[in-house]
Short mmCIF file of C-alpha atoms and ligand atoms in Angstrom, two decimals:
data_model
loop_
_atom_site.label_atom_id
_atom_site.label_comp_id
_atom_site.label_asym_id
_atom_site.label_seq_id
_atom_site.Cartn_x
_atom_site.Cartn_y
_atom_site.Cartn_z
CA UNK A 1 -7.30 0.61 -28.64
CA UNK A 2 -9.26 2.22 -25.56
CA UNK A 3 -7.30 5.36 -24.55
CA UNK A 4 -7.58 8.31 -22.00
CA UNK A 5 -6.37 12.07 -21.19
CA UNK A 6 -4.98 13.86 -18.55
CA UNK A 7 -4.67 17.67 -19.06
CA UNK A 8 -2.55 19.72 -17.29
CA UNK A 9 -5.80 22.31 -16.91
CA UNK A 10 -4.30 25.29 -18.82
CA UNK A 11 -5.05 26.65 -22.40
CA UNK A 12 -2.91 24.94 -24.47
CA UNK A 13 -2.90 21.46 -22.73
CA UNK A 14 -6.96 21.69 -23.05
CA UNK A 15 -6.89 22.73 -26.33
CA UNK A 16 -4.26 19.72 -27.21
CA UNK A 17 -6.68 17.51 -25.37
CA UNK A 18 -9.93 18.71 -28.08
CA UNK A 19 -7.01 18.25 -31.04
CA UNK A 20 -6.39 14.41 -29.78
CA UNK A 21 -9.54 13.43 -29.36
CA UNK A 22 -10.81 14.52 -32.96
CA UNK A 23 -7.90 12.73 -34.35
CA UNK A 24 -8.03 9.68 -32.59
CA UNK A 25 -11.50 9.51 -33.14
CA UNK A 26 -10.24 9.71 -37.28
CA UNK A 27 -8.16 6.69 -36.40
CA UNK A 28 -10.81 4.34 -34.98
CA UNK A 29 -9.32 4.92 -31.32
CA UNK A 30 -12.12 4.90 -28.56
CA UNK A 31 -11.88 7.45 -25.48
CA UNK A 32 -12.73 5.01 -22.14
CA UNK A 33 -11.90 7.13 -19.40
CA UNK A 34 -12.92 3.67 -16.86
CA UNK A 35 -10.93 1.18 -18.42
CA UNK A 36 -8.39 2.45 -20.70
CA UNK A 37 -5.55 0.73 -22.58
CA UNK A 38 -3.19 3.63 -23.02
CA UNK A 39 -3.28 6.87 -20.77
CA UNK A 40 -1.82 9.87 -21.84
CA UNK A 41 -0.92 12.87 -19.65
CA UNK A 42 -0.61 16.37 -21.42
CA UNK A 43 1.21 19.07 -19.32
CA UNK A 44 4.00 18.42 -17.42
CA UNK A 45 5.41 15.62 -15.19
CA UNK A 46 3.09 16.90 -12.21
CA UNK A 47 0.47 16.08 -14.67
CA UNK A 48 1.53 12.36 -15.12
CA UNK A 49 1.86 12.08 -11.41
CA UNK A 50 -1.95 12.73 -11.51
CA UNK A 51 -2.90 10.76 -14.21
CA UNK A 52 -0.80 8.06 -12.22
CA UNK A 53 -3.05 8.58 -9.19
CA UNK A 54 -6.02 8.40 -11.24
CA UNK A 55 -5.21 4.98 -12.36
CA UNK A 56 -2.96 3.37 -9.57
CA UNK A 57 -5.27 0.46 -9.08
CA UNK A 58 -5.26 -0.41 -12.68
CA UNK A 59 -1.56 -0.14 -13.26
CA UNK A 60 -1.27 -3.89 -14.43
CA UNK A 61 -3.65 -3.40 -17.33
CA UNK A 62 -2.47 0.60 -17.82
CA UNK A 63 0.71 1.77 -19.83
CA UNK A 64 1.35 5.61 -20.11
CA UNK A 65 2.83 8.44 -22.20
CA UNK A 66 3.11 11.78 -22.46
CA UNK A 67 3.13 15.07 -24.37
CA UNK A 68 4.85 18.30 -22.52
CA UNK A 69 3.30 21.85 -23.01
CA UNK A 70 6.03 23.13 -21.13
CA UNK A 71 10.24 22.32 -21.07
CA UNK A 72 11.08 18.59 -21.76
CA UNK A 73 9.53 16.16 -18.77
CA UNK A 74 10.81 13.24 -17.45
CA UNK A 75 7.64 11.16 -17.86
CA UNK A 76 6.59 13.15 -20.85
CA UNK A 77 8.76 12.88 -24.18
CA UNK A 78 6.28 13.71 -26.85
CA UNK A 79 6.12 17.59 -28.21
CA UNK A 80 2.71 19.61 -28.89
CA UNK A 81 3.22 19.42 -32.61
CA UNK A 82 3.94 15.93 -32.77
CA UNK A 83 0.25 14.84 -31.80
CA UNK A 84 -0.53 13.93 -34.95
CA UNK A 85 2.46 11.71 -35.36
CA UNK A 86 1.96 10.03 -31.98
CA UNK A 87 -1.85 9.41 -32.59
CA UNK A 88 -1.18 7.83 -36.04
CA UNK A 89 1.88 5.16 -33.77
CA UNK A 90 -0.71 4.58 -31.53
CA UNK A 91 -3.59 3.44 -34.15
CA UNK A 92 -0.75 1.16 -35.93
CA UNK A 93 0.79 0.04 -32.73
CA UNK A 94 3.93 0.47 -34.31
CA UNK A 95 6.87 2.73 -35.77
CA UNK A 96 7.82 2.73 -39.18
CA UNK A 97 11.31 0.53 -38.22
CA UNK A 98 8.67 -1.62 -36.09
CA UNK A 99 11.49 -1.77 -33.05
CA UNK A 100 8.69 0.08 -31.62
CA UNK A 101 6.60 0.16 -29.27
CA UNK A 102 8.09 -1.04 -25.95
CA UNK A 103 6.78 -1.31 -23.10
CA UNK A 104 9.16 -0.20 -20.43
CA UNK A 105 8.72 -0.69 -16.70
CA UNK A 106 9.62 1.40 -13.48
CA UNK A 107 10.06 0.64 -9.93
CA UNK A 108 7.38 2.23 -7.02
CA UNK A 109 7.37 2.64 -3.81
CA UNK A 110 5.18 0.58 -1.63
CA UNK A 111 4.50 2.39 2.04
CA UNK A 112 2.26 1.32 4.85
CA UNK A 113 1.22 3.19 7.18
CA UNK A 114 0.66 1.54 10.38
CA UNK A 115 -1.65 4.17 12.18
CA UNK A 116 -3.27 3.94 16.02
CA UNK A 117 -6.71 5.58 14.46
CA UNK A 118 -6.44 4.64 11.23
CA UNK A 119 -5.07 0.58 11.07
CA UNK A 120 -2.92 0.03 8.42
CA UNK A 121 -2.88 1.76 5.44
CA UNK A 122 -0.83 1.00 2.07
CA UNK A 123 -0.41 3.91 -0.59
CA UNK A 124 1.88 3.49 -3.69
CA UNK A 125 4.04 6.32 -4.83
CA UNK A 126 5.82 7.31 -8.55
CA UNK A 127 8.02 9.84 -7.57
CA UNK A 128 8.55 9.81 -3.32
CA UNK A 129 7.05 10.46 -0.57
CA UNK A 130 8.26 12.82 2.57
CA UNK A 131 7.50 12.31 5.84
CA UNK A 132 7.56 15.92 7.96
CA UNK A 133 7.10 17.65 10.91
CA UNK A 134 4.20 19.86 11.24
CA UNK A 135 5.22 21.72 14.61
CA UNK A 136 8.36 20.34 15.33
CA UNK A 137 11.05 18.27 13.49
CA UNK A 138 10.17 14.77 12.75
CA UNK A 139 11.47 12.42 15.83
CA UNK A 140 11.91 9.00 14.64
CA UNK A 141 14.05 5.56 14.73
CA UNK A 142 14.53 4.63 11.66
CA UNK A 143 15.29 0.41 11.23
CA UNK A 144 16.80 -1.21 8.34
CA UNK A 145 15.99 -5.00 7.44
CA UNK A 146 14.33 -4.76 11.63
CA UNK A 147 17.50 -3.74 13.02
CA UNK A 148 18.41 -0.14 14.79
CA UNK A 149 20.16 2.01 12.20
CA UNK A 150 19.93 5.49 13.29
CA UNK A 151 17.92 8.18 15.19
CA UNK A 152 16.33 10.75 13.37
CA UNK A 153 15.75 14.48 14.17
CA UNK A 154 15.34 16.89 11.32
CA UNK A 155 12.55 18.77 9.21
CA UNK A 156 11.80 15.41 7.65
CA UNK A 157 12.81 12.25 5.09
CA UNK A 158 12.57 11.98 1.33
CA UNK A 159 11.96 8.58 0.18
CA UNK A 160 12.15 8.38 -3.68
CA UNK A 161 11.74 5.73 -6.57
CA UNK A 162 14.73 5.85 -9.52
CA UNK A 163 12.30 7.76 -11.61
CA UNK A 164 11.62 10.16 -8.94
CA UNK A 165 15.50 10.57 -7.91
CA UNK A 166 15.79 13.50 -10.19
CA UNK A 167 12.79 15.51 -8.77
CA UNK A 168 13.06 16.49 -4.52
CA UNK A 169 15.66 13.77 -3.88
CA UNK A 170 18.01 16.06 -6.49
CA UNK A 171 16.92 19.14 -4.33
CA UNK A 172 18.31 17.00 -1.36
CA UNK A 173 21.56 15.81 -3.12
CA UNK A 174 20.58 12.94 -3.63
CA UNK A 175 21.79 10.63 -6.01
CA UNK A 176 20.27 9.90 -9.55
CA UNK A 177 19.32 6.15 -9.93
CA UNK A 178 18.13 4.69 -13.14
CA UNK A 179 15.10 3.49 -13.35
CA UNK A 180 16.20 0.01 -14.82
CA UNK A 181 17.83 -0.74 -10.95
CA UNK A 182 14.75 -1.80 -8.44
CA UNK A 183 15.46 0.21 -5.81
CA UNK A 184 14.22 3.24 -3.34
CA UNK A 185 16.31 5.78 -1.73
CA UNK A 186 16.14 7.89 1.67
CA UNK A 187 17.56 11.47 1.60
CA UNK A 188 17.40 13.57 4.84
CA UNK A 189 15.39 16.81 5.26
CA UNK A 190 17.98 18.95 7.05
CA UNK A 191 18.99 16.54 9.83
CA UNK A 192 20.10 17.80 13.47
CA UNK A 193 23.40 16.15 14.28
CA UNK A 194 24.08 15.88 17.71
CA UNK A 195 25.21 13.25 20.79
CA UNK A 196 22.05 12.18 21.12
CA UNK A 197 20.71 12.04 17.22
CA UNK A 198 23.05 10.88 14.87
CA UNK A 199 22.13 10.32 11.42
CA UNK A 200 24.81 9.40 8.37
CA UNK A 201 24.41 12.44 6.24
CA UNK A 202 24.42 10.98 2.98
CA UNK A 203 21.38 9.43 1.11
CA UNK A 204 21.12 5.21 1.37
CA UNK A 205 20.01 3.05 -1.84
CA UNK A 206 18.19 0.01 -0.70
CA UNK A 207 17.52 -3.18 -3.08
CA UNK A 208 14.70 -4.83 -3.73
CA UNK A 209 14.53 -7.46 -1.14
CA UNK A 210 15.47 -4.94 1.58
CA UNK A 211 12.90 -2.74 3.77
CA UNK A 212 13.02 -0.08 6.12
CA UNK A 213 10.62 1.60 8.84
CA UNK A 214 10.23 4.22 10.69
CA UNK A 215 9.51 4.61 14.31
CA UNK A 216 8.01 7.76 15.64
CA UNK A 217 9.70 8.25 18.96
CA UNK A 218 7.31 10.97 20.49
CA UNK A 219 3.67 12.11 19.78
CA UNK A 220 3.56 14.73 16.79
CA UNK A 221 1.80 15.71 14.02
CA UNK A 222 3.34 14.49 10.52
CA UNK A 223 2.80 15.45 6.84
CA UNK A 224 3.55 12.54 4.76
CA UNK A 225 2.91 13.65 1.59
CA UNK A 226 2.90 10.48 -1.79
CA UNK A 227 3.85 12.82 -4.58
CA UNK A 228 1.82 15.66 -4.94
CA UNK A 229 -0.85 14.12 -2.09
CA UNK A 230 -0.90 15.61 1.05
CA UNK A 231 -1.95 13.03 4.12
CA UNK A 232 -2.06 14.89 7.66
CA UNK A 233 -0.85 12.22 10.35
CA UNK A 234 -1.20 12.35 14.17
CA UNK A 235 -0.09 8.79 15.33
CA UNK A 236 1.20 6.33 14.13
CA UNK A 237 2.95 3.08 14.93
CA UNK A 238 5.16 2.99 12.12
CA UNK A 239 5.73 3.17 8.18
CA UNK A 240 7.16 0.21 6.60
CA UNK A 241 8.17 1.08 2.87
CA UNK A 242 9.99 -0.98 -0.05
CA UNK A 243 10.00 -1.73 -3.82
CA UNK A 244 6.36 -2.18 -4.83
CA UNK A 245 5.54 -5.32 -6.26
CA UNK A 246 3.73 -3.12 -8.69
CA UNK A 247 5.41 -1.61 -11.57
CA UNK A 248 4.25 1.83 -13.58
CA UNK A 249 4.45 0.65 -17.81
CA UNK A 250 5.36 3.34 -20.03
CA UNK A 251 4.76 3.34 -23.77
CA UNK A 252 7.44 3.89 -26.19
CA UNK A 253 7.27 4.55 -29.70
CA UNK A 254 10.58 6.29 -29.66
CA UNK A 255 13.57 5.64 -27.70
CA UNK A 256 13.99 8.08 -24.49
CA UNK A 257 17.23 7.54 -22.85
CA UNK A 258 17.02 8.61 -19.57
CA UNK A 259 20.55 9.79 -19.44
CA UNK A 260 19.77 12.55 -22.33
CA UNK A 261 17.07 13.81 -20.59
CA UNK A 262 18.79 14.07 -17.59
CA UNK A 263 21.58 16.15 -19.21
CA UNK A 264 19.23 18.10 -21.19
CA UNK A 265 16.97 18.96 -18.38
CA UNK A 266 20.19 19.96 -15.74
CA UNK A 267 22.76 20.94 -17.66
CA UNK A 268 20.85 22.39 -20.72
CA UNK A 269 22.39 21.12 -23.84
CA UNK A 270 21.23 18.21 -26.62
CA UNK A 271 24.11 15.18 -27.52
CA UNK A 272 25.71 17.41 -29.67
CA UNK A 273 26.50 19.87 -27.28
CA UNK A 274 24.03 22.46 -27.99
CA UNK A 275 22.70 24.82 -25.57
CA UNK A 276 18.55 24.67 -25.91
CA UNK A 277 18.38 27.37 -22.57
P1 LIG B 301 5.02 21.47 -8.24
O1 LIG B 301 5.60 22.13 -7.02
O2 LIG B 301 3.99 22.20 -9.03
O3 LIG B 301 6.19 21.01 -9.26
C1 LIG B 301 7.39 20.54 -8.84
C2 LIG B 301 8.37 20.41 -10.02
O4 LIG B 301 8.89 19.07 -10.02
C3 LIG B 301 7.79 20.65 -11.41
O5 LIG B 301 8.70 21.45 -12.15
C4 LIG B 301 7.71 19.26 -12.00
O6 LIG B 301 7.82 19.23 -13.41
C5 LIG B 301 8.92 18.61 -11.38
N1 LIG B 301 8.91 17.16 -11.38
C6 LIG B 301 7.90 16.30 -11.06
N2 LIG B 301 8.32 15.03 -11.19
C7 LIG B 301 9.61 15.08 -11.62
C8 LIG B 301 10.57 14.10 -11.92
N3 LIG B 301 10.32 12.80 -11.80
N4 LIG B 301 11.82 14.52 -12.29
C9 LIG B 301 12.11 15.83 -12.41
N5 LIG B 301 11.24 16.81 -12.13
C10 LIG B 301 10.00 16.44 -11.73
O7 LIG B 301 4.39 20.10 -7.76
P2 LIG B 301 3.65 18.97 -8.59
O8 LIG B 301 3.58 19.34 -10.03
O9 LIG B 301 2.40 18.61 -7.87
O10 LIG B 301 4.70 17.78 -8.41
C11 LIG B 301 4.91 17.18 -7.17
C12 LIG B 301 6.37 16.90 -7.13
O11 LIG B 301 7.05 18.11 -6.80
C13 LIG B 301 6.78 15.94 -6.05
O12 LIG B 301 6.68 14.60 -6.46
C14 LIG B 301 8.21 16.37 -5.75
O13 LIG B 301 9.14 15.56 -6.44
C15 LIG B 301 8.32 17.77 -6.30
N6 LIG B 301 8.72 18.66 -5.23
C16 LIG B 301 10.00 19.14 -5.26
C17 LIG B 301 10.47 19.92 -4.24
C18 LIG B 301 11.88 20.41 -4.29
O14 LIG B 301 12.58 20.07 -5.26
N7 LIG B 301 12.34 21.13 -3.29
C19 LIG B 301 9.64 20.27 -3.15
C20 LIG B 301 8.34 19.78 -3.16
C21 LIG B 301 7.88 18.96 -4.20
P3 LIG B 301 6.69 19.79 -14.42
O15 LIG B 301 6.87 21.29 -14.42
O16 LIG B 301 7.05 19.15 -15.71
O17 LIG B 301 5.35 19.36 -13.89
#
C-alpha cells in the first residue's frame, strides 16, 4: 500500500506526521508522495482541503482520511492517539469485524470559467466556491438550465457541495445536504433587494443533471475563491458550474455518520446526550 501525508504545519500535526511514518514503515507501508494509494491529511478539515488540492487530478486512483489535532473535523474522524490503530487497519486493509473498509464517495463541484483573457478555465471544488465583488457588489444574471432566473446584486454567491454545506453555506443559512444526494447549492452573500434586482432570498438545491451560470452584467473585478484558493478575476463571459463528474473517495475503517458529526460539531453533545464543550 503506497500512502502519503498532509500536515497541518504546526507542532503536533508534524510531530504525528514523524510518528506515522516510523510506524508505517514497521508495517511494510511505502511513503509515495507522486502516486499514492491512500492520502492522509493530519490537522484539520482546512488541511484535507489542501491535501485535496494536492491531488485533484488523481482523484480516481486517490481515497483519503484523516486524523484531527484539533476539535472533531468533518473530513477528519481519526484521533491523535489512535495512529497506531489506524496504521495497523491500513496494513491489513481491514477491521477486525471485516465490514470494513469502505470506500465512500462525495459529490464536487465542477466550475468553468469562461474568461475574455483567460479562455475557459475548469477548476473542481470540495467544499464551495464564492464568487465576490472586489470594489463593488457582484452584478450578475444568474440562468438556471439556460433560462433567466434572477438578477443578482449583493457582496457575492456561495456555491457549495453536500460535504461543504456545513462550512460557509451554514454561515449563510444555508441548508445541510448529505453527502449521499448529488447535488450543489447557491446561498446569497447579502443580496440587495430592490425593483430593479430581485433575488429569492433563500438558498436553491440543484440535481445532478441540472446547471446554472452566471452572467456578469457590468465590468468589475471578482474574487472567486475554490475553497481556500483565491483566483482574482477581471472579465469574464460567464461561469457555468454543476455536479462534477468526478467524485472525492474517502476511506473508512470505522463508520462516520455524518449526522453525529454534525450534531456533535453544532450542538456539542455525543448520542447519548453528553456535552463534550
Ligand atoms: P480558515 O478560515 O482557516 O478555516 C475556516 C473554518 O472552516 C475552519 O474552522 C475549518 O475547520 C472549517 N471547515 C472547513 N471545511 C469544513 C467543512 N466541510 N465543514 C465544516 N467546517 C469546515 O480557512 P481554511 O482552513 O483555508 O478553509 C477554507 C474554508 O473556510 C472554505 O472552504 C470555507 O468553507 C470556510 N470559510 C468559512 C467562512 C464563514 O463561515 N464565514 C468564510 C470564509 C471561509 P478546521 O479548523 O478543522 O480546519
Amino acid at each position: 500500500m503506497k500512502y502519503a501525508v498532509l500536515n497541518r504545519g504546526d507542532d503536533i500535526s508534524v510531530s504525528l506526521t514523524e510518528t506515522f511514518h516510523r510506524l508505517a514503515n514497521g508495517q511494510g507501508l511505502i511513503c509515495d508522495d507522486e502516486e499514492p494509494e491512500i492520502v492522509l491529511s493530519i490537522g484539520g478539515d482546512g488541511t484535507m482541503l489542501q491535501a485535496f488540492h494536492r491531488y485533484v487530478g488523481q482523484l480516481d486512483r486517490i481515497a483519503f482520511v484523516g486524523i484531527h489535532t484539533g476539535h472533531l473535523g468533518f473530513y477528519a474522524d481519526w484521533k491523535p492517539n489512535e495512529i497506531e490503530l489506524l496504521v495497523q487497519l491500513m496494513a491489513e486493509n481491514r477491521s477486525k469485524d471485516q465490514i470494513y473498509p469502505r470506500i465512500v464517495k462525495y459529490p464536487l463541484i465542477e466550475l468553468q470559467l469562461d474568461g475574455e483573457d483567460t479562455g475557459k478555465r475548469t477548476y473542481i471544488a470540495l467544499n464551495e466556491f464564492t464568487l465576490k465583488g472586489v470594489e463593488n457588489t457582484l452584478v450578475a444574471q444568474i440562468d438556471i438550465n439556460d433560462e433567466l432566473f434572477e438578477m443578482f446584486r449583493g457582496d457575492g454567491i456561495c456555491v457549495s457541495t453536500p460535504s461543504g454545506s456545513t462550512a460557509y453555506n451554514k454561515s449563510l443559512g444555508g441548508a445541510m445536504v448529505h453527502p449521499s444526494i448529488p447535488s450543489i447549492q447557491l446561498a446569497e452573500i447579502a443580496s440587495i433587494n430592490n425593483r430593479v434586482f430581485r433575488t429569492l432570498g433563500s438558498s436553491l438545491i440543484l440535481p445532478k443533471h441540472h446547471h446554472f451560470d452566471i452572467h456578469p452584467r457590468k465590468k468589475q473585478k471578482l474574487l472567486l475563491t475554490v475553497d481556500h484558493v483565491n483566483i482574482p478575476i477581471d472579465h469574464f463571459r460567464s461561469i457555468r458550474c454543476r455536479v462534477a463528474d468526478q467524485t472525492v473517495t474517502f476511506i473508512r475503517y470505522r463508520p462516520f455518520p455524518f449526522w453525529n458529526r454534525v450534531r456533535e460539531a453544532f450542538l456539542g453533545y455525543d448520542e447519548h446526550g453528553h456535552y463534550n464543550v
